[in-house]
Amino acid sequence: MIEHTTLANKFLLNSSNHASTFIAWLNAILSAYNWEFDSEIIAPSGSTPENIYGKYYFTADSYIKIHMGVDNNYYTVIDIVTPNVATQKSTVHAPYFTVSVGKTSKGICLCVYSGESNDTRAPHFYNLYVGEIKTLDGQTTKGCIYVADDNSYTVATDSGISNEAKFASTIDNTKKTCLIPVTDSTTGAVFKNIFMLKNAPLNYNSLKLEDTQKIYLCGKAICLED
Amino acid sequence: MAEEFKAIESQEELDGILADNTKTVTEKVTADVTKQFEGYISPTELGKTDKGVAFLFKASNSSAESNVMAYNFFVGNCTMNDQTARGVVFVADNGNVTVASHNGISTDVPFGTTIDPDRKAVLAPVVNTATGEVFTDICEMRYSPVQYNIMDVDGQGIYLCGKTVCLKDEEV
């Protein structure tokens, strides 16, 4: 069950009248996944985009908050909040929004990005992933990954937030696929179904491995198993 | 004056002459190479576990520092389709990893290694990306608390660590 929905592709969001568009994106993300209780969209009556946000709980205590900053233009801001620590990620301060939702039976991935008008970013360039993660003591919980453009990434779980170094991803159709599970190197927890594309014949697409018959939904350098 | 001819009359006699000649040539070549590269050849370091060997063999400027455990060659088993064969991993100074195994050779850019004592070890098996063969006991260190040393990973085994690649020892 692999699904991909592009909600916006370089959509110019530059007016307070676009509040309803932003709300529609947030609602689409809310309904795309079985988020935990308390997940919600906050949109006060008559509000402008900067007052609207979506909170998506991936565990009972940790969530992703998607909202907008204003700096002459609207731009994307993503807060990742865990019980003891939080981090904020924002894109360049430019108003062309690309928003998409990818989904498999094992998790969800989102592209929530704003850039310049000439930005050629693919809607499959997911920057948020949510899936199951196994801790060193054998427990399974859920975790969130935020991926930066340089392939460094941040892992958030109820145990905290771990910033991970960038990795090399080679996309070459003459190479065999080599997938490495995404890990939280602070706690040792390992994602069960989310992998780094160390080597792959393609990205931004679905990838089927002959040997295992498994299918993966690939972003730029990270993929989600189906 | 021509050298006096001496007939060889037995196999043992022939074997003895060949062995003497081989020894003479070997000593001469070794002496010549040692003299030619005097001061430039690093000590050849050999590390060994019950899963394979790792060794350092490189020539460099005498002033260049090189850790004696910065192994650049690793030899161990790799598998594909339930077949196991020996393979070699070569780690270049720039971190590129070249793999030679039964079915071919691949070269890949380094995955990225971070040495940080506050992090858990994250090891990924070395793979021949041209053929799909996977090393069973030789891993790239994505994260590791140590390098150039021996590392005991709880429940996973003991590893002999070079700069970015390590070789596993016995199972725990």
Tab-separated table of C-alpha atoms in Angstrom:
chain	number	residue	atom	x	y	z
A	1	MET	CA	0.000	0.000	0.000
A	2	ILE	CA	2.122	2.883	-1.201
A	3	GLU	CA	0.392	6.217	-1.638
A	4	HIS	CA	1.730	9.607	-2.544
A	5	THR	CA	-0.356	12.772	-2.641
A	6	THR	CA	1.028	16.108	-3.727
A	7	LEU	CA	-0.948	18.831	-1.968
A	8	ALA	CA	1.057	21.762	-3.325
A	9	ASN	CA	3.870	22.097	-5.820
A	10	LYS	CA	5.548	25.513	-5.612
A	11	PHE	CA	2.296	27.113	-4.574
A	12	LEU	CA	2.766	30.843	-3.972
A	13	LEU	CA	1.292	31.448	-0.539
A	14	ASN	CA	1.637	35.175	-0.039
A	15	SER	CA	-1.688	36.395	1.222
A	16	SER	CA	-3.662	36.167	4.399
A	17	ASN	CA	-6.464	35.019	2.134
A	18	HIS	CA	-4.575	31.754	1.732
A	19	ALA	CA	-5.410	30.668	5.262
A	20	SER	CA	-7.994	28.191	3.984
A	21	THR	CA	-5.393	26.632	1.663
A	22	PHE	CA	-2.996	26.134	4.554
A	23	ILE	CA	-5.767	24.643	6.681
A	24	ALA	CA	-6.599	22.230	3.868
A	25	TRP	CA	-2.982	21.009	3.752
A	26	LEU	CA	-2.882	20.542	7.517
A	27	ASN	CA	-6.152	18.637	7.475
A	28	ALA	CA	-4.931	16.374	4.676
A	29	ILE	CA	-1.875	15.496	6.777
A	30	LEU	CA	-4.075	14.911	9.833
A	31	SER	CA	-6.326	12.471	8.026
A	32	ALA	CA	-3.499	10.655	6.216
A	33	TYR	CA	-2.174	8.791	9.248
A	34	ASN	CA	-3.316	7.307	12.507
A	35	TRP	CA	-1.840	10.079	14.662
A	36	GLU	CA	-2.124	9.799	18.414
A	37	PHE	CA	-4.933	11.329	20.456
A	38	ASP	CA	-4.763	15.127	20.903
A	39	SER	CA	-3.520	15.723	17.390
A	40	GLU	CA	-5.319	18.781	16.110
A	41	ILE	CA	-5.500	21.721	13.742
A	42	ILE	CA	-5.765	25.124	15.406
A	43	ALA	CA	-7.309	27.764	13.174
A	44	PRO	CA	-9.105	30.537	15.057
A	45	SER	CA	-11.918	32.172	13.139
A	46	GLY	CA	-10.641	34.866	10.816
A	47	SER	CA	-7.014	34.022	11.507
A	48	THR	CA	-4.161	34.560	9.088
A	49	PRO	CA	-1.718	31.763	8.139
A	50	GLU	CA	0.816	32.611	10.855
A	51	ASN	CA	-1.801	31.936	13.534
A	52	ILE	CA	-2.696	28.528	12.189
A	53	TYR	CA	-0.898	25.327	13.059
A	54	GLY	CA	-1.197	21.582	13.086
A	55	LYS	CA	-0.017	19.392	15.958
A	56	TYR	CA	0.587	15.762	15.095
A	57	TYR	CA	1.342	13.457	17.999
A	58	PHE	CA	3.438	10.460	16.938
A	59	THR	CA	3.462	9.199	20.537
A	60	ALA	CA	1.241	10.189	23.424
A	61	ASP	CA	3.840	12.747	24.537
A	62	SER	CA	5.797	13.804	21.447
A	63	TYR	CA	4.568	15.723	18.459
A	64	ILE	CA	5.362	17.588	15.250
A	65	LYS	CA	4.009	21.112	14.981
A	66	ILE	CA	3.723	22.555	11.485
A	67	HIS	CA	3.204	26.290	11.250
A	68	MET	CA	4.384	29.373	9.396
A	69	GLY	CA	6.850	32.114	10.044
A	70	VAL	CA	6.577	35.600	8.587
A	71	ASP	CA	9.578	37.558	7.342
A	72	ASN	CA	8.177	39.664	4.498
A	73	ASN	CA	7.120	36.258	3.171
A	74	TYR	CA	5.442	33.279	4.716
A	75	TYR	CA	7.747	30.289	5.186
A	76	THR	CA	7.637	26.842	6.732
A	77	VAL	CA	8.449	26.234	10.381
A	78	ILE	CA	8.505	22.758	11.913
A	79	ASP	CA	8.754	22.216	15.665
A	80	ILE	CA	9.556	18.758	16.968
A	81	VAL	CA	8.645	18.480	20.617
A	82	THR	CA	9.432	15.634	23.009
A	83	PRO	CA	8.743	15.481	26.760
A	84	ASN	CA	12.094	16.999	27.760
A	85	VAL	CA	13.513	18.776	24.744
A	86	ALA	CA	12.349	20.427	21.548
A	87	THR	CA	13.908	21.633	18.314
A	88	GLN	CA	12.784	23.975	15.570
A	89	LYS	CA	13.509	23.632	11.861
A	90	SER	CA	12.707	26.199	9.240
A	91	THR	CA	13.238	26.442	5.515
A	92	VAL	CA	14.484	29.463	3.581
A	93	HIS	CA	12.258	32.495	4.048
A	94	ALA	CA	10.527	32.190	0.700
A	95	PRO	CA	6.835	31.643	-0.066
A	96	TYR	CA	6.654	28.903	-2.714
A	97	PHE	CA	5.252	25.932	-0.865
A	98	THR	CA	5.685	22.264	-1.718
A	99	VAL	CA	3.625	19.960	0.448
A	100	SER	CA	3.088	16.244	-0.034
A	101	VAL	CA	2.199	13.119	1.890
A	102	GLY	CA	3.694	9.672	1.311
A	103	LYS	CA	2.288	6.661	3.050
A	104	THR	CA	3.025	2.965	3.340
A	105	SER	CA	1.759	0.246	5.638
A	106	LYS	CA	4.752	0.974	7.905
A	107	GLY	CA	4.562	4.712	8.370
A	108	ILE	CA	4.200	8.134	6.862
A	109	CYS	CA	6.530	10.665	5.272
A	110	LEU	CA	5.884	14.316	4.564
A	111	CYS	CA	7.372	16.999	2.412
A	112	VAL	CA	6.699	20.319	4.103
A	113	TYR	CA	8.854	22.906	2.430
A	114	SER	CA	8.877	26.454	1.176
A	115	GLY	CA	11.453	27.855	-1.216
A	116	GLU	CA	12.154	30.257	-4.032
A	117	SER	CA	10.195	30.272	-7.279
A	118	ASN	CA	13.063	28.667	-9.178
A	119	ASP	CA	13.510	25.889	-6.626
A	120	THR	CA	13.249	22.548	-8.431
A	121	ARG	CA	12.631	20.433	-5.352
A	122	ALA	CA	10.644	17.276	-6.062
A	123	PRO	CA	7.441	16.717	-4.078
A	124	HIS	CA	8.946	13.308	-3.209
A	125	PHE	CA	11.770	15.024	-1.318
A	126	TYR	CA	10.239	14.117	2.043
A	127	ASN	CA	11.766	15.872	5.034
A	128	LEU	CA	9.714	14.232	7.801
A	129	TYR	CA	9.319	10.525	8.465
A	130	VAL	CA	7.382	8.752	11.213
A	131	GLY	CA	7.663	5.043	11.912
A	132	GLU	CA	8.337	2.392	14.506
A	133	ILE	CA	11.646	2.387	16.332
A	134	LYS	CA	13.112	-0.375	18.472
A	135	THR	CA	15.046	0.607	21.573
A	136	LEU	CA	18.064	-1.239	22.949
A	137	ASP	CA	15.946	-2.863	25.658
A	138	GLY	CA	13.708	-4.394	22.997
A	139	GLN	CA	10.740	-2.040	23.335
A	140	THR	CA	9.027	-0.743	20.212
A	141	THR	CA	7.774	2.826	20.096
A	142	LYS	CA	7.376	5.492	17.458
A	143	GLY	CA	9.930	8.015	16.335
A	144	CYS	CA	10.185	10.961	13.991
A	145	ILE	CA	12.988	11.889	11.611
A	146	TYR	CA	13.636	15.340	10.179
A	147	VAL	CA	16.010	15.216	7.199
A	148	ALA	CA	18.017	18.258	6.162
A	149	ASP	CA	19.094	18.959	2.603
A	150	ASP	CA	22.667	17.799	3.277
A	151	ASN	CA	21.507	14.359	4.510
A	152	SER	CA	22.104	15.135	8.138
A	153	TYR	CA	19.051	14.280	10.168
A	154	THR	CA	17.415	14.602	13.552
A	155	VAL	CA	15.742	11.727	15.358
A	156	ALA	CA	13.047	12.486	17.928
A	157	THR	CA	11.594	9.952	20.345
A	158	ASP	CA	10.126	10.131	23.818
A	159	SER	CA	13.715	9.657	25.053
A	160	GLY	CA	14.871	12.892	23.463
A	161	ILE	CA	16.349	14.361	20.311
A	162	SER	CA	19.517	13.177	18.599
A	163	ASN	CA	21.231	15.147	15.840
A	164	GLU	CA	22.940	12.783	13.419
A	165	ALA	CA	25.799	13.466	11.038
A	166	LYS	CA	25.208	13.610	7.309
A	167	PHE	CA	25.788	10.494	5.232
A	168	ALA	CA	26.730	9.825	1.637
A	169	SER	CA	23.964	8.551	-0.607
A	170	THR	CA	24.881	7.374	-4.093
A	171	ILE	CA	22.120	7.111	-6.670
A	172	ASP	CA	23.469	4.985	-9.513
A	173	ASN	CA	21.473	2.536	-11.582
A	174	THR	CA	24.531	0.319	-12.056
A	175	LYS	CA	24.818	-0.307	-8.327
A	176	LYS	CA	23.053	-2.780	-6.089
A	177	THR	CA	20.717	-1.326	-3.501
A	178	CYS	CA	22.274	-0.968	-0.069
A	179	LEU	CA	19.945	0.187	2.700
A	180	ILE	CA	21.090	0.988	6.248
A	181	PRO	CA	18.512	1.370	9.024
A	182	VAL	CA	18.205	4.870	10.428
A	183	THR	CA	19.483	4.921	13.999
A	184	ASP	CA	19.390	7.170	17.005
A	185	SER	CA	23.067	7.079	17.933
A	186	THR	CA	22.441	8.716	21.312
A	187	THR	CA	20.201	5.946	22.610
A	188	GLY	CA	21.005	3.153	20.181
A	189	ALA	CA	17.409	2.835	19.001
A	190	VAL	CA	16.933	1.599	15.433
A	191	PHE	CA	14.041	2.345	13.090
A	192	LYS	CA	12.414	-0.872	11.934
A	193	ASN	CA	11.235	0.276	8.516
A	194	ILE	CA	13.063	3.497	7.657
A	195	PHE	CA	16.406	3.248	5.887
A	196	MET	CA	19.219	5.389	4.541
A	197	LEU	CA	19.798	4.913	0.823
A	198	LYS	CA	23.546	4.270	0.938
A	199	ASN	CA	23.336	3.040	-2.627
A	200	ALA	CA	20.232	2.836	-4.761
A	201	PRO	CA	19.410	2.772	-8.459
A	202	LEU	CA	16.800	5.514	-7.967
A	203	ASN	CA	15.321	7.994	-5.530
A	204	TYR	CA	12.097	10.052	-5.434
A	205	ASN	CA	10.197	6.927	-6.432
A	206	SER	CA	9.024	3.466	-5.399
A	207	LEU	CA	11.744	0.855	-5.306
A	208	LYS	CA	11.159	-2.885	-5.393
A	209	LEU	CA	13.949	-5.270	-4.391
A	210	GLU	CA	13.974	-8.521	-6.312
A	211	ASP	CA	15.688	-10.533	-3.578
A	212	THR	CA	13.220	-9.724	-0.817
A	213	GLN	CA	10.213	-8.609	-2.893
A	214	LYS	CA	9.946	-5.653	-0.510
A	215	ILE	CA	8.870	-2.249	-1.777
A	216	TYR	CA	10.166	1.080	-0.509
A	217	LEU	CA	8.929	4.627	-0.948
A	218	CYS	CA	12.077	6.648	-1.568
A	219	GLY	CA	12.693	10.288	-0.831
A	220	LYS	CA	16.023	11.880	-1.648
A	221	ALA	CA	18.229	9.768	0.618
A	222	ILE	CA	15.863	8.010	3.020
A	223	CYS	CA	13.160	5.467	2.261
A	224	LEU	CA	10.143	3.991	4.016
A	225	GLU	CA	9.372	0.302	3.710
A	226	ASP	CA	5.985	-0.980	2.679
B	1	MET	CA	87.697	-17.912	-19.878
B	2	ALA	CA	84.448	-19.802	-20.074
B	3	GLU	CA	82.917	-21.045	-16.837
B	4	GLU	CA	83.508	-24.722	-16.321
B	5	PHE	CA	80.468	-26.760	-17.209
B	6	LYS	CA	79.174	-29.045	-14.475
B	7	ALA	CA	76.580	-31.606	-15.318
B	8	ILE	CA	73.492	-31.897	-13.076
B	9	GLU	CA	72.857	-35.544	-12.497
B	10	SER	CA	69.929	-35.690	-10.041
B	11	GLN	CA	66.627	-33.959	-9.271
B	12	GLU	CA	67.832	-33.205	-5.733
B	13	GLU	CA	70.871	-31.427	-7.119
B	14	LEU	CA	68.682	-29.336	-9.448
B	15	ASP	CA	66.267	-28.434	-6.606
B	16	GLY	CA	69.191	-27.316	-4.453
B	17	ILE	CA	70.559	-25.012	-7.148
B	18	LEU	CA	67.114	-23.482	-7.814
B	19	ALA	CA	66.560	-22.891	-4.103
B	20	ASP	CA	69.956	-21.196	-3.779
B	21	ASN	CA	69.245	-18.983	-6.793
B	22	THR	CA	65.783	-18.084	-5.524
B	23	LYS	CA	67.197	-17.169	-2.116
B	24	THR	CA	69.913	-15.026	-3.699
B	25	VAL	CA	67.433	-13.174	-5.931
B	26	THR	CA	64.945	-12.663	-3.077
B	27	GLU	CA	67.623	-11.236	-0.785
B	28	LYS	CA	68.857	-8.918	-3.541
B	29	VAL	CA	65.379	-7.590	-4.425
B	30	THR	CA	64.473	-7.128	-0.754
B	31	ALA	CA	67.717	-5.262	-0.106
B	32	ASP	CA	67.244	-3.080	-3.190
B	33	VAL	CA	63.641	-2.166	-2.332
B	34	THR	CA	64.471	-1.518	1.306
B	35	LYS	CA	67.314	0.776	0.274
B	36	GLN	CA	65.205	2.534	-2.380
B	37	PHE	CA	62.379	3.320	0.036
B	38	GLU	CA	64.485	3.669	3.171
B	39	GLY	CA	62.643	5.889	5.608
B	40	TYR	CA	59.453	5.921	3.531
B	41	ILE	CA	57.916	2.533	4.171
B	42	SER	CA	55.548	2.417	7.129
B	43	PRO	CA	55.736	-0.501	9.448
B	44	THR	CA	53.530	-3.224	8.115
B	45	GLU	CA	50.992	-3.801	10.850
B	46	LEU	CA	48.939	-6.934	11.001
B	47	GLY	CA	45.779	-7.299	13.018
B	48	LYS	CA	43.972	-10.575	13.295
B	49	THR	CA	40.703	-11.886	14.681
B	50	ASP	CA	39.077	-15.246	14.299
B	51	LYS	CA	37.025	-13.779	11.434
B	52	GLY	CA	39.815	-12.424	9.255
B	53	VAL	CA	42.855	-10.200	9.073
B	54	ALA	CA	43.495	-6.496	8.793
B	55	PHE	CA	46.771	-4.963	7.804
B	56	LEU	CA	48.366	-1.653	7.046
B	57	PHE	CA	50.609	-1.434	4.038
B	58	LYS	CA	51.427	1.943	2.641
B	59	ALA	CA	54.322	4.071	1.534
B	60	SER	CA	54.309	7.684	2.532
B	61	ASN	CA	56.537	10.573	3.340
B	62	SER	CA	58.529	9.775	6.445
B	63	SER	CA	57.117	12.828	8.220
B	64	ALA	CA	53.501	11.828	7.573
B	65	GLU	CA	51.844	10.499	10.674
B	66	SER	CA	49.993	7.264	10.410
B	67	ASN	CA	48.473	5.332	13.259
B	68	VAL	CA	49.766	1.778	13.257
B	69	MET	CA	46.145	0.567	13.461
B	70	ALA	CA	45.003	2.618	10.463
B	71	TYR	CA	44.527	-0.633	8.587
B	72	ASN	CA	43.892	-0.131	4.895
B	73	PHE	CA	43.352	-3.773	3.934
B	74	PHE	CA	40.795	-6.123	5.451
B	75	VAL	CA	40.263	-9.734	4.427
B	76	GLY	CA	37.214	-11.732	5.437
B	77	ASN	CA	34.213	-13.687	4.280
B	78	CYS	CA	31.391	-12.276	2.194
B	79	THR	CA	28.162	-13.917	1.177
B	80	MET	CA	25.608	-13.810	-1.585
B	81	ASN	CA	22.804	-16.269	-2.276
B	82	ASP	CA	24.014	-18.508	0.558
B	83	GLN	CA	27.448	-18.774	-1.073
B	84	THR	CA	30.417	-17.690	1.026
B	85	ALA	CA	33.794	-16.661	-0.348
B	86	ARG	CA	36.748	-14.563	0.699
B	87	GLY	CA	36.904	-10.914	-0.203
B	88	VAL	CA	39.199	-7.949	0.319
B	89	VAL	CA	38.336	-4.435	1.418
B	90	PHE	CA	40.760	-1.610	0.668
B	91	VAL	CA	40.277	1.747	2.398
B	92	ALA	CA	42.003	4.637	0.642
B	93	ASP	CA	43.371	7.680	2.437
B	94	ASN	CA	40.332	9.694	1.286
B	95	GLY	CA	38.040	7.075	2.797
B	96	ASN	CA	36.882	5.535	-0.478
B	97	VAL	CA	36.161	1.854	-0.021
B	98	THR	CA	37.138	-0.599	-2.754
B	99	VAL	CA	35.837	-4.122	-2.471
B	100	ALA	CA	37.210	-7.085	-4.399
B	101	SER	CA	35.226	-10.265	-4.059
B	102	HIS	CA	34.461	-13.376	-6.062
B	103	ASN	CA	32.134	-11.719	-8.563
B	104	GLY	CA	33.733	-8.344	-9.128
B	105	ILE	CA	35.087	-5.086	-7.809
B	106	SER	CA	33.301	-1.967	-6.589
B	107	THR	CA	34.480	1.403	-5.333
B	108	ASP	CA	32.297	3.673	-3.226
B	109	VAL	CA	32.616	6.998	-1.511
B	110	PRO	CA	32.779	6.829	2.290
B	111	PHE	CA	29.408	6.566	3.992
B	112	GLY	CA	30.500	8.989	6.692
B	113	THR	CA	32.136	8.146	10.010
B	114	THR	CA	31.751	10.010	13.295
B	115	ILE	CA	33.960	9.087	16.247
B	116	ASP	CA	32.253	10.260	19.406
B	117	PRO	CA	32.563	8.624	22.823
B	118	ASP	CA	29.052	9.815	23.702
B	119	ARG	CA	27.438	7.870	20.856
B	120	LYS	CA	26.432	4.269	20.470
B	121	ALA	CA	28.329	2.250	17.879
B	122	VAL	CA	26.466	2.077	14.580
B	123	LEU	CA	28.084	-0.401	12.221
B	124	ALA	CA	27.032	-1.226	8.667
B	125	PRO	CA	28.376	-4.271	6.824
B	126	VAL	CA	30.683	-3.516	3.905
B	127	VAL	CA	28.986	-4.381	0.622
B	128	ASN	CA	30.294	-4.916	-2.876
B	129	THR	CA	27.821	-2.575	-4.544
B	130	ALA	CA	28.659	-3.895	-7.999
B	131	THR	CA	27.730	-7.489	-7.169
B	132	GLY	CA	25.687	-7.413	-3.967
B	133	GLU	CA	28.086	-9.548	-1.937
B	134	VAL	CA	27.939	-8.627	1.770
B	135	PHE	CA	30.814	-9.022	4.216
B	136	THR	CA	29.745	-10.957	7.269
B	137	ASP	CA	32.361	-9.574	9.669
B	138	ILE	CA	33.761	-6.380	8.163
B	139	CYS	CA	31.796	-3.209	8.847
B	140	GLU	CA	31.956	0.488	8.127
B	141	MET	CA	31.703	2.519	11.302
B	142	ARG	CA	28.982	5.136	10.845
B	143	TYR	CA	29.280	5.971	14.526
B	144	SER	CA	31.793	4.606	16.954
B	145	PRO	CA	33.065	5.662	20.367
B	146	VAL	CA	36.609	4.602	19.387
B	147	GLN	CA	38.849	3.981	16.395
B	148	TYR	CA	42.364	2.500	16.092
B	149	ASN	CA	41.468	0.246	18.976
B	150	ILE	CA	39.536	-2.772	20.173
B	151	MET	CA	35.852	-2.220	20.818
B	152	ASP	CA	33.518	-4.470	22.790
B	153	VAL	CA	29.913	-3.884	21.732
B	154	ASP	CA	27.474	-5.243	24.298
B	155	GLY	CA	25.819	-8.348	22.950
B	156	GLN	CA	27.279	-7.902	19.482
B	157	GLY	CA	30.898	-8.983	19.738
B	158	ILE	CA	34.373	-7.540	19.801
B	159	TYR	CA	35.718	-5.487	16.914
B	160	LEU	CA	39.226	-4.563	15.816
B	161	CYS	CA	38.810	-0.979	14.637
B	162	GLY	CA	40.846	0.848	12.032
B	163	LYS	CA	40.046	4.415	11.038
B	164	THR	CA	36.597	3.890	9.491
B	165	VAL	CA	36.309	0.122	9.057
B	166	CYS	CA	36.371	-2.625	11.657
B	167	LEU	CA	36.770	-6.394	11.749
B	168	LYS	CA	34.679	-8.545	14.034
B	169	ASP	CA	36.052	-11.132	16.411
B	170	GLU	CA	34.244	-13.986	18.076
B	171	GLU	CA	30.530	-13.999	18.870
B	172	VAL	CA	29.602	-13.276	22.467
